[in-house]
Each structure stands twice: as C-alpha cells, then as structure tokens.
Amino acid sequence: MAHHHHEMHLRRPDGSGRGVKRHVSANVARIFPNDRISTDGAEHQHIWIDALEALDGGPDYADDVFVAIRITNGGIGQDIPFEVDTPVELQGLFIPASEADPGPDDPGLAVMHFVHAPEGFVRYQGVTYERG
C-alpha cells in the first residue's frame, strides 16, 4: 500500500471545507486500488465518478469528478470495495474544476470531498459509510 503526502488546499483558512454541499448518484468511473493518499493529516481513498445525477434538486454533471474519501482521523474508518461501472450515492462538498487544484490521481477534475460525517456520506452496495 503506497502512502503519499500531499496538501490539496481543499479547506478554507478556518479549516472548513471548500465547495457546495451536493447529494448525487453517480457511476464509479475509475478506482485506484491499494493506494491510500495522505492529505491534511489523514489517509484518503480516491475514486473518479461520472454521470452524476442530482438527488438534491441541483444540476446534474456528466464529466469525471475526483472524489477524496477520508478514511482515518475522522473519516469513514475503512476502505470501500468499489468496482468500476457500479452505482454509488454520495453527499459531500463539490468544487468545480475551475476552482480545484490538481493533485495525486487528479489531473484537474471537479472535486467532491467531505463525503463523511457531519457533512456527508457514501452509500455503496447497500452500505452507508459516514464515520469510523
């Protein structure tokens, strides 16, 4: 399991997360197996999603979105066994590509993060992940 360290600037100076809260269903477009990335003092699991459909009345989004799922230090506590081309439901903070910074596994996509309690969750194959 590779461990990398990177600061992704996904937080405001006061420590709160950047982005707009969104609740969507989507398709798992890409997974990065066996690779947890250390960001902001916690390990994260990365996936890409696409074909986002709004569950909150907001806009749909067809393109790839980079998702950083916090595992340790206040995250969901375990890796999610994602498979490509399967449905996933997420709630978290969405950052448009024009405002997001590229980073590991992310060439400059829109970003969804804070997909854990208290802001959000990931629901996958009947299991809801929100805190460890």
Tab-separated table of N, CA and C in Angstrom:
chain	number	residue	atom	x	y	z
A	1	MET	N	0.850	-1.190	0.000
A	1	MET	CA	0.000	0.000	0.000
A	1	MET	C	0.883	1.236	0.000
A	2	ALA	N	0.759	2.020	-1.057
A	2	ALA	CA	1.594	3.206	-1.182
A	2	ALA	C	1.023	4.336	-0.330
A	3	HIS	N	1.887	5.061	0.290
A	3	HIS	CA	1.477	6.220	1.084
A	3	HIS	C	2.175	7.446	0.524
A	4	HIS	N	1.398	8.413	0.110
A	4	HIS	CA	1.945	9.651	-0.414
A	4	HIS	C	1.400	10.787	0.442
A	5	HIS	N	2.123	11.886	0.453
A	5	HIS	CA	1.664	13.041	1.221
A	5	HIS	C	1.461	14.204	0.279
A	6	HIS	N	0.339	14.877	0.428
A	6	HIS	CA	0.057	15.998	-0.455
A	6	HIS	C	-0.929	16.924	0.226
A	7	GLU	N	-0.715	18.213	0.073
A	7	GLU	CA	-1.675	19.193	0.566
A	7	GLU	C	-2.521	19.644	-0.620
A	8	MET	N	-3.807	19.425	-0.550
A	8	MET	CA	-4.648	19.685	-1.712
A	8	MET	C	-5.406	20.999	-1.638
A	9	HIS	N	-5.257	21.750	-0.558
A	9	HIS	CA	-5.884	23.069	-0.461
A	9	HIS	C	-7.399	22.978	-0.637
A	10	LEU	N	-8.005	21.956	-0.039
A	10	LEU	CA	-9.449	21.789	-0.136
A	10	LEU	C	-10.167	22.405	1.054
A	11	ARG	N	-9.407	23.066	1.919
A	11	ARG	CA	-10.024	23.693	3.083
A	11	ARG	C	-9.831	25.195	3.032
A	12	ARG	N	-10.765	25.900	3.661
A	12	ARG	CA	-10.625	27.338	3.831
A	12	ARG	C	-9.664	27.598	4.994
A	13	PRO	N	-9.191	28.826	5.140
A	13	PRO	CA	-8.265	29.129	6.249
A	13	PRO	C	-8.816	28.748	7.622
A	14	ASP	N	-10.147	28.765	7.800
A	14	ASP	CA	-10.697	28.405	9.114
A	14	ASP	C	-10.822	26.902	9.304
A	15	GLY	N	-10.389	26.119	8.309
A	15	GLY	CA	-10.414	24.668	8.441
A	15	GLY	C	-11.651	24.009	7.876
A	16	SER	N	-12.656	24.803	7.525
A	16	SER	CA	-13.854	24.208	6.944
A	16	SER	C	-13.596	23.852	5.485
A	17	GLY	N	-14.421	22.981	4.948
A	17	GLY	CA	-14.201	22.513	3.589
A	17	GLY	C	-14.689	23.495	2.544
A	18	ARG	N	-13.976	23.556	1.428
A	18	ARG	CA	-14.412	24.336	0.282
A	18	ARG	C	-15.468	23.555	-0.484
A	19	GLY	N	-16.332	24.300	-1.175
A	19	GLY	CA	-17.287	23.666	-2.065
A	19	GLY	C	-18.719	23.848	-1.619
A	20	VAL	N	-19.627	23.360	-2.459
A	20	VAL	CA	-21.063	23.442	-2.234
A	20	VAL	C	-21.569	22.048	-1.900
A	21	LYS	N	-22.392	21.923	-0.843
A	21	LYS	CA	-22.891	20.601	-0.468
A	21	LYS	C	-23.795	20.060	-1.559
A	22	ARG	N	-23.514	18.839	-1.987
A	22	ARG	CA	-24.296	18.177	-3.021
A	22	ARG	C	-24.625	16.755	-2.583
A	23	HIS	N	-25.771	16.259	-3.063
A	23	HIS	CA	-26.197	14.876	-2.850
A	23	HIS	C	-26.512	14.321	-4.230
A	24	VAL	N	-25.747	13.317	-4.657
A	24	VAL	CA	-25.852	12.821	-6.024
A	24	VAL	C	-25.787	11.299	-6.059
A	25	SER	N	-26.322	10.747	-7.144
A	25	SER	CA	-25.992	9.377	-7.511
A	25	SER	C	-25.062	9.457	-8.707
A	26	ALA	N	-24.180	8.480	-8.836
A	26	ALA	CA	-23.180	8.549	-9.897
A	26	ALA	C	-22.699	7.143	-10.229
A	27	ASN	N	-21.819	7.090	-11.216
A	27	ASN	CA	-21.190	5.849	-11.644
A	27	ASN	C	-19.721	5.876	-11.226
A	28	VAL	N	-19.229	4.770	-10.678
A	28	VAL	CA	-17.804	4.673	-10.365
A	28	VAL	C	-17.048	4.522	-11.682
A	29	ALA	N	-16.257	5.533	-12.035
A	29	ALA	CA	-15.594	5.566	-13.335
A	29	ALA	C	-14.174	4.999	-13.285
A	30	ARG	N	-13.484	5.184	-12.164
A	30	ARG	CA	-12.090	4.727	-12.061
A	30	ARG	C	-11.768	4.510	-10.595
A	31	ILE	N	-11.004	3.474	-10.325
A	31	ILE	CA	-10.542	3.232	-8.962
A	31	ILE	C	-9.020	3.183	-8.957
A	32	PHE	N	-8.463	3.419	-7.791
A	32	PHE	CA	-7.006	3.422	-7.610
A	32	PHE	C	-6.699	2.412	-6.509
A	33	PRO	N	-6.621	1.134	-6.863
A	33	PRO	CA	-6.527	0.098	-5.827
A	33	PRO	C	-5.230	0.180	-5.028
A	34	ASN	N	-5.338	-0.186	-3.758
A	34	ASN	CA	-4.179	-0.319	-2.874
A	34	ASN	C	-3.354	0.958	-2.774
A	35	ASP	N	-4.009	2.092	-2.861
A	35	ASP	CA	-3.259	3.337	-2.837
A	35	ASP	C	-4.003	4.356	-1.986
A	36	ARG	N	-3.613	4.446	-0.733
A	36	ARG	CA	-4.159	5.492	0.123
A	36	ARG	C	-3.231	6.693	0.077
A	37	ILE	N	-3.816	7.863	-0.036
A	37	ILE	CA	-3.049	9.096	-0.133
A	37	ILE	C	-3.224	9.880	1.167
A	38	SER	N	-2.113	10.339	1.727
A	38	SER	CA	-2.162	11.112	2.963
A	38	SER	C	-2.300	12.592	2.632
A	39	THR	N	-3.401	13.183	3.062
A	39	THR	CA	-3.695	14.599	2.815
A	39	THR	C	-4.271	15.198	4.084
A	40	ASP	N	-3.825	16.380	4.452
A	40	ASP	CA	-4.363	17.075	5.625
A	40	ASP	C	-4.313	16.191	6.874
A	41	GLY	N	-3.259	15.388	6.997
A	41	GLY	CA	-3.082	14.586	8.204
A	41	GLY	C	-3.964	13.357	8.293
A	42	ALA	N	-4.590	12.960	7.200
A	42	ALA	CA	-5.425	11.757	7.199
A	42	ALA	C	-5.233	11.015	5.885
A	43	GLU	N	-5.491	9.699	5.923
A	43	GLU	CA	-5.405	8.904	4.706
A	43	GLU	C	-6.738	8.935	3.968
A	44	HIS	N	-6.652	9.003	2.647
A	44	HIS	CA	-7.832	9.096	1.791
A	44	HIS	C	-7.811	7.999	0.730
A	45	GLN	N	-8.996	7.521	0.385
A	45	GLN	CA	-9.188	6.645	-0.760
A	45	GLN	C	-9.693	7.514	-1.912
A	46	HIS	N	-9.133	7.304	-3.107
A	46	HIS	CA	-9.503	8.119	-4.256
A	46	HIS	C	-10.288	7.298	-5.269
A	47	ILE	N	-11.331	7.884	-5.831
A	47	ILE	CA	-12.005	7.323	-6.993
A	47	ILE	C	-12.375	8.466	-7.932
A	48	TRP	N	-12.703	8.129	-9.162
A	48	TRP	CA	-13.358	9.052	-10.069
A	48	TRP	C	-14.785	8.567	-10.251
A	49	ILE	N	-15.713	9.520	-10.354
A	49	ILE	CA	-17.090	9.201	-10.674
A	49	ILE	C	-17.505	10.018	-11.889
A	50	ASP	N	-18.546	9.556	-12.576
A	50	ASP	CA	-19.112	10.340	-13.663
A	50	ASP	C	-20.615	10.104	-13.706
A	51	ALA	N	-21.267	10.741	-14.671
A	51	ALA	CA	-22.721	10.607	-14.835
A	51	ALA	C	-23.462	10.947	-13.542
A	52	LEU	N	-23.085	12.078	-12.926
A	52	LEU	CA	-23.724	12.480	-11.665
A	52	LEU	C	-25.165	12.932	-11.930
A	53	GLU	N	-26.085	12.370	-11.164
A	53	GLU	CA	-27.488	12.763	-11.213
A	53	GLU	C	-27.863	13.352	-9.869
A	54	ALA	N	-28.434	14.543	-9.903
A	54	ALA	CA	-28.759	15.250	-8.671
A	54	ALA	C	-29.857	14.538	-7.900
A	55	LEU	N	-29.658	14.401	-6.599
A	55	LEU	CA	-30.688	13.930	-5.684
A	55	LEU	C	-31.137	15.072	-4.770
A	56	ASP	N	-30.646	16.276	-5.073
A	56	ASP	CA	-30.885	17.433	-4.206
A	56	ASP	C	-31.527	18.594	-4.954
A	57	GLY	N	-31.986	18.356	-6.189
A	57	GLY	CA	-32.587	19.425	-6.961
A	57	GLY	C	-31.592	20.292	-7.698
A	58	GLY	N	-30.303	20.041	-7.508
A	58	GLY	CA	-29.270	20.824	-8.179
A	58	GLY	C	-28.986	20.274	-9.563
A	59	PRO	N	-27.941	20.806	-10.212
A	59	PRO	CA	-27.634	20.366	-11.569
A	59	PRO	C	-26.989	18.985	-11.615
A	60	ASP	N	-27.279	18.256	-12.692
A	60	ASP	CA	-26.548	17.029	-12.982
A	60	ASP	C	-25.156	17.412	-13.507
A	61	TYR	N	-24.250	16.441	-13.573
A	61	TYR	CA	-22.891	16.709	-14.042
A	61	TYR	C	-22.399	15.446	-14.724
A	62	ALA	N	-22.085	15.551	-16.027
A	62	ALA	CA	-21.774	14.351	-16.812
A	62	ALA	C	-20.300	13.951	-16.745
A	63	ASP	N	-19.412	14.911	-16.518
A	63	ASP	CA	-17.977	14.647	-16.656
A	63	ASP	C	-17.391	13.945	-15.433
A	64	ASP	N	-16.130	13.544	-15.568
A	64	ASP	CA	-15.429	12.897	-14.453
A	64	ASP	C	-15.294	13.853	-13.280
A	65	VAL	N	-15.452	13.305	-12.081
A	65	VAL	CA	-15.254	14.049	-10.835
A	65	VAL	C	-14.307	13.233	-9.958
A	66	PHE	N	-13.313	13.905	-9.409
A	66	PHE	CA	-12.372	13.273	-8.478
A	66	PHE	C	-12.986	13.286	-7.081
A	67	VAL	N	-13.009	12.133	-6.429
A	67	VAL	CA	-13.555	12.028	-5.077
A	67	VAL	C	-12.451	11.602	-4.120
A	68	ALA	N	-12.253	12.394	-3.068
A	68	ALA	CA	-11.320	12.058	-1.994
A	68	ALA	C	-12.147	11.659	-0.781
A	69	ILE	N	-12.014	10.392	-0.378
A	69	ILE	CA	-12.802	9.839	0.732
A	69	ILE	C	-11.886	9.678	1.934
A	70	ARG	N	-12.140	10.455	2.967
A	70	ARG	CA	-11.301	10.428	4.161
A	70	ARG	C	-11.530	9.119	4.910
A	71	ILE	N	-10.434	8.414	5.222
A	71	ILE	CA	-10.534	7.124	5.905
A	71	ILE	C	-10.188	7.261	7.384
A	72	THR	N	-9.027	7.848	7.683
A	72	THR	CA	-8.541	7.934	9.060
A	72	THR	C	-8.812	9.317	9.640
A	73	ASN	N	-8.562	9.465	10.945
A	73	ASN	CA	-8.641	10.782	11.620
A	73	ASN	C	-9.959	11.499	11.335
A	74	GLY	N	-11.063	10.864	11.677
A	74	GLY	CA	-12.364	11.492	11.496
A	74	GLY	C	-13.067	11.096	10.221
A	75	GLY	N	-12.469	10.185	9.465
A	75	GLY	CA	-13.089	9.727	8.231
A	75	GLY	C	-14.002	8.538	8.466
A	76	ILE	N	-14.221	7.773	7.390
A	76	ILE	CA	-15.203	6.684	7.453
A	76	ILE	C	-14.647	5.410	8.091
A	77	GLY	N	-13.317	5.338	8.260
A	77	GLY	CA	-12.740	4.251	9.043
A	77	GLY	C	-12.352	3.005	8.284
A	78	GLN	N	-12.740	2.889	7.013
A	78	GLN	CA	-12.388	1.693	6.235
A	78	GLN	C	-12.448	2.022	4.756
A	79	ASP	N	-11.666	1.280	3.974
A	79	ASP	CA	-11.752	1.416	2.525
A	79	ASP	C	-13.071	0.824	2.044
A	80	ILE	N	-13.629	1.408	0.992
A	80	ILE	CA	-14.857	0.908	0.383
A	80	ILE	C	-14.465	0.039	-0.818
A	81	PRO	N	-15.049	-1.151	-0.952
A	81	PRO	CA	-14.637	-2.079	-2.022
A	81	PRO	C	-15.268	-1.733	-3.373
A	82	PHE	N	-14.912	-0.570	-3.900
A	82	PHE	CA	-15.503	-0.113	-5.155
A	82	PHE	C	-15.139	-1.002	-6.330
A	83	GLU	N	-16.057	-1.100	-7.276
A	83	GLU	CA	-15.790	-1.712	-8.573
A	83	GLU	C	-16.216	-0.726	-9.648
A	84	VAL	N	-15.473	-0.717	-10.756
A	84	VAL	CA	-15.752	0.202	-11.850
A	84	VAL	C	-17.107	-0.125	-12.477
A	85	ASP	N	-17.787	0.919	-12.935
A	85	ASP	CA	-19.091	0.809	-13.597
A	85	ASP	C	-20.152	0.223	-12.684
A	86	THR	N	-20.144	0.663	-11.431
A	86	THR	CA	-21.209	0.333	-10.490
A	86	THR	C	-21.740	1.638	-9.917
A	87	PRO	N	-23.002	1.651	-9.460
A	87	PRO	CA	-23.580	2.894	-8.948
A	87	PRO	C	-23.131	3.205	-7.530
A	88	VAL	N	-23.041	4.485	-7.233
A	88	VAL	CA	-22.683	4.954	-5.897
A	88	VAL	C	-23.487	6.211	-5.606
A	89	GLU	N	-23.845	6.395	-4.344
A	89	GLU	CA	-24.537	7.604	-3.907
A	89	GLU	C	-23.618	8.337	-2.941
A	90	LEU	N	-23.498	9.640	-3.115
A	90	LEU	CA	-22.604	10.415	-2.258
A	90	LEU	C	-23.258	11.726	-1.846
A	91	GLN	N	-22.914	12.149	-0.644
A	91	GLN	CA	-23.181	13.524	-0.234
A	91	GLN	C	-21.882	14.098	0.289
A	92	GLY	N	-21.560	15.287	-0.176
A	92	GLY	CA	-20.326	15.932	0.259
A	92	GLY	C	-20.239	17.304	-0.361
A	93	LEU	N	-19.026	17.852	-0.369
A	93	LEU	CA	-18.803	19.200	-0.894
A	93	LEU	C	-18.213	19.101	-2.297
A	94	PHE	N	-18.828	19.815	-3.225
A	94	PHE	CA	-18.453	19.777	-4.642
A	94	PHE	C	-17.711	21.059	-4.999
A	95	ILE	N	-16.536	20.905	-5.601
A	95	ILE	CA	-15.723	22.037	-6.045
A	95	ILE	C	-15.627	21.965	-7.571
A	96	PRO	N	-16.094	22.980	-8.287
A	96	PRO	CA	-15.989	22.957	-9.748
A	96	PRO	C	-14.535	22.850	-10.203
A	97	ALA	N	-14.340	22.264	-11.378
A	97	ALA	CA	-12.983	22.079	-11.892
A	97	ALA	C	-12.235	23.404	-11.982
A	98	SER	N	-12.956	24.484	-12.283
A	98	SER	CA	-12.307	25.791	-12.445
A	98	SER	C	-11.731	26.323	-11.140
A	99	GLU	N	-12.189	25.775	-9.991
A	99	GLU	CA	-11.727	26.240	-8.684
A	99	GLU	C	-10.858	25.215	-7.966
A	100	ALA	N	-10.693	24.016	-8.556
A	100	ALA	CA	-9.987	22.928	-7.878
A	100	ALA	C	-8.535	22.863	-8.331
A	101	ASP	N	-7.674	22.383	-7.442
A	101	ASP	CA	-6.256	22.231	-7.755
A	101	ASP	C	-5.958	20.780	-8.104
A	102	PRO	N	-5.168	20.535	-9.162
A	102	PRO	CA	-4.757	19.165	-9.454
A	102	PRO	C	-3.936	18.576	-8.312
A	103	GLY	N	-3.931	17.244	-8.226
A	103	GLY	CA	-3.163	16.553	-7.197
A	103	GLY	C	-3.016	15.097	-7.582
A	104	PRO	N	-2.556	14.254	-6.653
A	104	PRO	CA	-2.399	12.832	-6.970
A	104	PRO	C	-3.712	12.240	-7.465
A	105	ASP	N	-3.666	11.515	-8.569
A	105	ASP	CA	-4.815	10.845	-9.183
A	105	ASP	C	-5.820	11.833	-9.757
A	106	ASP	N	-5.486	13.122	-9.767
A	106	ASP	CA	-6.438	14.143	-10.193
A	106	ASP	C	-5.743	15.136	-11.128
A	107	PRO	N	-5.996	15.052	-12.441
A	107	PRO	CA	-5.338	15.940	-13.398
A	107	PRO	C	-5.964	17.321	-13.492
A	108	GLY	N	-6.969	17.598	-12.671
A	108	GLY	CA	-7.616	18.894	-12.715
A	108	GLY	C	-9.120	18.795	-12.877
A	109	LEU	N	-9.690	17.707	-12.354
A	109	LEU	CA	-11.129	17.485	-12.433
A	109	LEU	C	-11.862	18.310	-11.379
A	110	ALA	N	-13.185	18.378	-11.526
A	110	ALA	CA	-14.017	18.813	-10.404
A	110	ALA	C	-13.771	17.850	-9.248
A	111	VAL	N	-13.995	18.309	-8.019
A	111	VAL	CA	-13.672	17.526	-6.828
A	111	VAL	C	-14.910	17.386	-5.954
A	112	MET	N	-15.077	16.195	-5.364
A	112	MET	CA	-16.045	16.019	-4.296
A	112	MET	C	-15.288	15.485	-3.092
A	113	HIS	N	-15.482	16.120	-1.931
A	113	HIS	CA	-14.777	15.707	-0.717
A	113	HIS	C	-15.699	15.961	0.469
A	114	PHE	N	-15.192	15.729	1.671
A	114	PHE	CA	-16.021	15.790	2.883
A	114	PHE	C	-17.240	14.871	2.735
A	115	VAL	N	-17.005	13.694	2.131
A	115	VAL	CA	-18.088	12.718	1.963
A	115	VAL	C	-18.134	11.820	3.208
A	116	HIS	N	-18.154	12.469	4.375
A	116	HIS	CA	-18.187	11.756	5.661
A	116	HIS	C	-18.919	12.650	6.650
A	117	ALA	N	-19.293	12.095	7.794
A	117	ALA	CA	-19.975	12.863	8.830
A	117	ALA	C	-19.068	14.006	9.309
A	118	PRO	N	-19.616	15.173	9.654
A	118	PRO	CA	-21.042	15.512	9.663
A	118	PRO	C	-21.560	16.050	8.336
A	119	GLU	N	-20.678	16.284	7.359
A	119	GLU	CA	-21.124	16.896	6.105
A	119	GLU	C	-21.831	15.909	5.177
A	120	GLY	N	-21.350	14.667	5.150
A	120	GLY	CA	-21.859	13.788	4.105
A	120	GLY	C	-21.670	12.324	4.399
A	121	PHE	N	-21.753	11.514	3.335
A	121	PHE	CA	-21.663	10.063	3.438
A	121	PHE	C	-21.439	9.486	2.049
A	122	VAL	N	-21.078	8.203	2.019
A	122	VAL	CA	-21.043	7.426	0.778
A	122	VAL	C	-21.948	6.223	0.999
A	123	ARG	N	-22.851	5.967	0.064
A	123	ARG	CA	-23.709	4.783	0.134
A	123	ARG	C	-23.366	3.919	-1.068
A	124	TYR	N	-22.908	2.680	-0.784
A	124	TYR	CA	-22.430	1.813	-1.861
A	124	TYR	C	-22.860	0.383	-1.585
A	125	GLN	N	-23.525	-0.216	-2.554
A	125	GLN	CA	-23.980	-1.601	-2.458
A	125	GLN	C	-24.713	-1.871	-1.141
A	126	GLY	N	-25.605	-0.936	-0.794
A	126	GLY	CA	-26.470	-1.124	0.357
A	126	GLY	C	-25.862	-0.759	1.701
A	127	VAL	N	-24.599	-0.335	1.704
A	127	VAL	CA	-23.929	0.039	2.948
A	127	VAL	C	-23.682	1.541	2.966
A	128	THR	N	-23.997	2.191	4.079
A	128	THR	CA	-23.735	3.621	4.220
A	128	THR	C	-22.479	3.813	5.055
A	129	TYR	N	-21.511	4.532	4.505
A	129	TYR	CA	-20.244	4.836	5.178
A	129	TYR	C	-20.263	6.318	5.519
A	130	GLU	N	-20.163	6.639	6.809
A	130	GLU	CA	-20.105	8.061	7.166
A	130	GLU	C	-19.123	8.386	8.271
A	131	ARG	N	-18.833	7.437	9.143
A	131	ARG	CA	-17.822	7.703	10.178
A	131	ARG	C	-17.240	6.373	10.639
A	132	GLY	N	-15.987	6.459	11.118
A	132	GLY	CA	-15.305	5.251	11.560
A	132	GLY	C	-15.756	4.815	12.932
